[in-house]
Coordinates of C-alpha atoms and ligand atoms in Angstrom, one line a residue:
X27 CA -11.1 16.2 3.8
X28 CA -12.0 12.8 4.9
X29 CA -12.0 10.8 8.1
X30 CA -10.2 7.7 8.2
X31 CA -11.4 5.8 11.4
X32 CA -8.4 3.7 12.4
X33 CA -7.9 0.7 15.3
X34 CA -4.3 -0.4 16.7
X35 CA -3.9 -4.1 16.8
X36 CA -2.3 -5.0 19.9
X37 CA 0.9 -5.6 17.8
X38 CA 1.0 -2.0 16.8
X39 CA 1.2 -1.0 20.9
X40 CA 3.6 2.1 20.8
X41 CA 3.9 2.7 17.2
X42 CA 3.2 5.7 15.2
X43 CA -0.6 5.9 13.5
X44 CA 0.4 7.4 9.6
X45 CA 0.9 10.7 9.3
X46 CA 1.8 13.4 6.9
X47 CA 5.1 13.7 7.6
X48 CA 4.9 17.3 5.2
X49 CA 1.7 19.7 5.0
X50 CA 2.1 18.9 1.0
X51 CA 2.4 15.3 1.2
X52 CA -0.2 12.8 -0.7
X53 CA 0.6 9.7 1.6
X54 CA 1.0 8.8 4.8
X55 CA 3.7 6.3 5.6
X56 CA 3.0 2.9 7.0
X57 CA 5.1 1.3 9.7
X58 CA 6.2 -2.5 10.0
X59 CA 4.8 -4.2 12.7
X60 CA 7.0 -6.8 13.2
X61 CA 7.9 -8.2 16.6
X62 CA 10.7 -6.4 18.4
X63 CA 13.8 -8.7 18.7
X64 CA 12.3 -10.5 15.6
X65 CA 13.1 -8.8 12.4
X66 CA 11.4 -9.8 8.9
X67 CA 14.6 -10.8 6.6
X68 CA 13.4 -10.4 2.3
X69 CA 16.0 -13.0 1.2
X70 CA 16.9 -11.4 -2.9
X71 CA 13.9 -12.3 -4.6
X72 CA 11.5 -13.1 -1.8
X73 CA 8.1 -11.3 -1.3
X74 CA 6.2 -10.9 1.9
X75 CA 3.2 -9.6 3.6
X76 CA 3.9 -7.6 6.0
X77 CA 1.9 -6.7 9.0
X78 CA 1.0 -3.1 10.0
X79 CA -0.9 -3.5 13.0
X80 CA -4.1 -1.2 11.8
X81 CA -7.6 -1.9 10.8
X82 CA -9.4 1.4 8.7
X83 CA -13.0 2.3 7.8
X84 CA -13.2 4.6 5.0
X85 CA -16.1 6.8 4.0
X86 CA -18.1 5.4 1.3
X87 CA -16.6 6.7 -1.6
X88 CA -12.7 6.3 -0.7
X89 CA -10.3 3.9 -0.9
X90 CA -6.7 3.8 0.3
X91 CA -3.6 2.8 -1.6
X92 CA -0.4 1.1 -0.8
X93 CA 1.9 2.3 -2.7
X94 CA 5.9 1.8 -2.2
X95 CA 8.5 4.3 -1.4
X96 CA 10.8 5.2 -3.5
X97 CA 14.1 5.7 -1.0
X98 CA 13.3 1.8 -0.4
X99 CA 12.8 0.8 -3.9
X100 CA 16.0 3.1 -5.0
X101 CA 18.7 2.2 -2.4
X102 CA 17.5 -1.2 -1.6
X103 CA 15.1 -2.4 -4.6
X104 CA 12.8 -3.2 -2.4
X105 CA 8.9 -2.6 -3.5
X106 CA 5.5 -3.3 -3.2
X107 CA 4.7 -6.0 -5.6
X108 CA 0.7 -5.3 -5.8
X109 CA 1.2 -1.8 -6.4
X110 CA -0.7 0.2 -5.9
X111 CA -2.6 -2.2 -3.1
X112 CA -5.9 -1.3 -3.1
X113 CA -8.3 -1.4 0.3
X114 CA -11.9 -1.4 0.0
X115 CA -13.8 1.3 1.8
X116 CA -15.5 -2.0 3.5
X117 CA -12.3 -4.3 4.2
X118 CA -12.1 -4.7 7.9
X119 CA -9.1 -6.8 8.2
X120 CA -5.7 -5.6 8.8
X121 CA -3.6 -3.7 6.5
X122 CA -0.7 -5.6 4.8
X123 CA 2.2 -5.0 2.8
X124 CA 3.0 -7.1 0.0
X125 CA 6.9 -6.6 -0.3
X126 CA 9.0 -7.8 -2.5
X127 CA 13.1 -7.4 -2.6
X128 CA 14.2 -6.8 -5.8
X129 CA 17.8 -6.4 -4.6
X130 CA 20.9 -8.7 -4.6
X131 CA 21.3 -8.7 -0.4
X132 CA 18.3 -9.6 2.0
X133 CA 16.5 -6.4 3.3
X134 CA 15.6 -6.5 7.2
X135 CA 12.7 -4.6 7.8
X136 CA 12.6 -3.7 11.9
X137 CA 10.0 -2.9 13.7
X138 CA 8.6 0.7 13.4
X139 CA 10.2 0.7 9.9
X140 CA 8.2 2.9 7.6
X141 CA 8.1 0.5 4.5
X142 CA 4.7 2.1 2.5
X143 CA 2.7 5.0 2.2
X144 CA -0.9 4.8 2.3
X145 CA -2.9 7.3 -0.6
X146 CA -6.3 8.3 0.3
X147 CA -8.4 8.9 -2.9
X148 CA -12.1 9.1 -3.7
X149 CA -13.4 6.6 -6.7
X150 CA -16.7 6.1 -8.5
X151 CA -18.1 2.9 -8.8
X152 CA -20.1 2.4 -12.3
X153 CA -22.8 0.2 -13.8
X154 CA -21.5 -2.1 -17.2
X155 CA -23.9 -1.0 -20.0
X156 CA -23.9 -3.5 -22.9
X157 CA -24.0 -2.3 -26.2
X158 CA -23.8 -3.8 -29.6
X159 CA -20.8 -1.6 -30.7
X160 CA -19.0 1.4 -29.5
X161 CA -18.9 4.5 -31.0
X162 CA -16.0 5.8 -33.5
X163 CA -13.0 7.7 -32.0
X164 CA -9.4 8.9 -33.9
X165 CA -7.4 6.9 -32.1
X166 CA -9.5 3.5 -32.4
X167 CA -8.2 0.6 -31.2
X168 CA -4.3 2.3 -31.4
X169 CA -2.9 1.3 -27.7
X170 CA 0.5 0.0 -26.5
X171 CA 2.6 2.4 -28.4
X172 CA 0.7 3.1 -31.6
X173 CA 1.7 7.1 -31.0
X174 CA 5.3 6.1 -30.9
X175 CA 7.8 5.7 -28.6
Ligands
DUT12 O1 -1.8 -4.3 -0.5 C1 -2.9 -4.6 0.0 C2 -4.0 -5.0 -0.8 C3 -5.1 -5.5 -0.2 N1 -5.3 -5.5 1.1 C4 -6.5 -5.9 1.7 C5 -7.5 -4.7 1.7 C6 -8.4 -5.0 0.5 O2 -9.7 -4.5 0.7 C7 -8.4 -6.6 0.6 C8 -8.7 -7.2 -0.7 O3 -7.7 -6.7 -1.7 P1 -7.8 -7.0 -3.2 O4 -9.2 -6.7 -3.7 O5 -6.7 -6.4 -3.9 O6 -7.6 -8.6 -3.1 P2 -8.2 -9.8 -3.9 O7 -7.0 -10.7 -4.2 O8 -9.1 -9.4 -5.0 O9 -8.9 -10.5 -2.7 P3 -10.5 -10.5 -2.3 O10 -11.0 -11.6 -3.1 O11 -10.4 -10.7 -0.9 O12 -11.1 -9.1 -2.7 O13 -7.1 -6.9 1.0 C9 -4.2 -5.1 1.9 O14 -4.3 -5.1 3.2 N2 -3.1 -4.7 1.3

């Protein structure tokens, strides 16, 4: 378990912080926030960044990921287009949403609108070691298919 220390912009006034919305769930969904009586239209096509309201510290040693939601991407085709978004343990700003609408009608995203989850995950950071040639392995430099379909 980590603490995530999180600030409300003045924008995200009466909004939910991210929860687990199950005790099983790996992300925590992200609200929109948009003005009020000002919804965001994604024309088909367009791509936006989209406001959440919320600033995060994370321990040294975590990140957090945007990733998309898959009822959004399924009944609307609308994604994340960076995903997964990736914030730095030391990125003060605000969190954004990159979205994109990958369907054939615009998507209005309303205020409040859960539109991403946010993954908390631990990663290493590692030194680049030069060397003047790796060692052998079976697979070699098989990628992008080699195995098969
Ligand atoms: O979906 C995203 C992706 C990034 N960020 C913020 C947090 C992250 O720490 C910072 C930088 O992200 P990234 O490293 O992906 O962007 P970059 O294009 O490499 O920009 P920079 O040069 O600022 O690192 O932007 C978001 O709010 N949402």
């Amino acid at each position: 378990m980590t603490t995530v220390r999180v600030e409300r912009l003045p924008h995200a006034e009466g909004l939910a912080l991210p929860a687990y919305e199950t005790t099983g769930s790996a992300g925590m969904d992200l609200r929109a926030a948009v003005a009020e009586f000002e919804p965001v239209v994604l024309q088909p096509g367009e791509r936006k960044l989209i406001p959440t309201g919320l600033k995060i510290a994370l321990e040294p040693g975590y990140e957090a990921q945007v990733r998309p939601r898959s009822g959004l991407a399924l009944k609307h085709g609308v994604t994340c287009l960076n995903s997964p978004g990736t914030i730095d343990s030391d990125y003060r700003g605000e969190v954004g949403v990159i979205l994109i609408n990958h369907g054939q009608i615009p998507f209005e995203i309303r205020r409040g609108e859960r539109i991403a989850q946010l993954v908390i995950a631990s990663y290493a950071q590692a030194v680049m070691a030069g060397v003047e040639a790796l060692d052998e392995t079976a697979r070699g430099a098989g990628g992008f298919g080699s195995t098969g379909r």
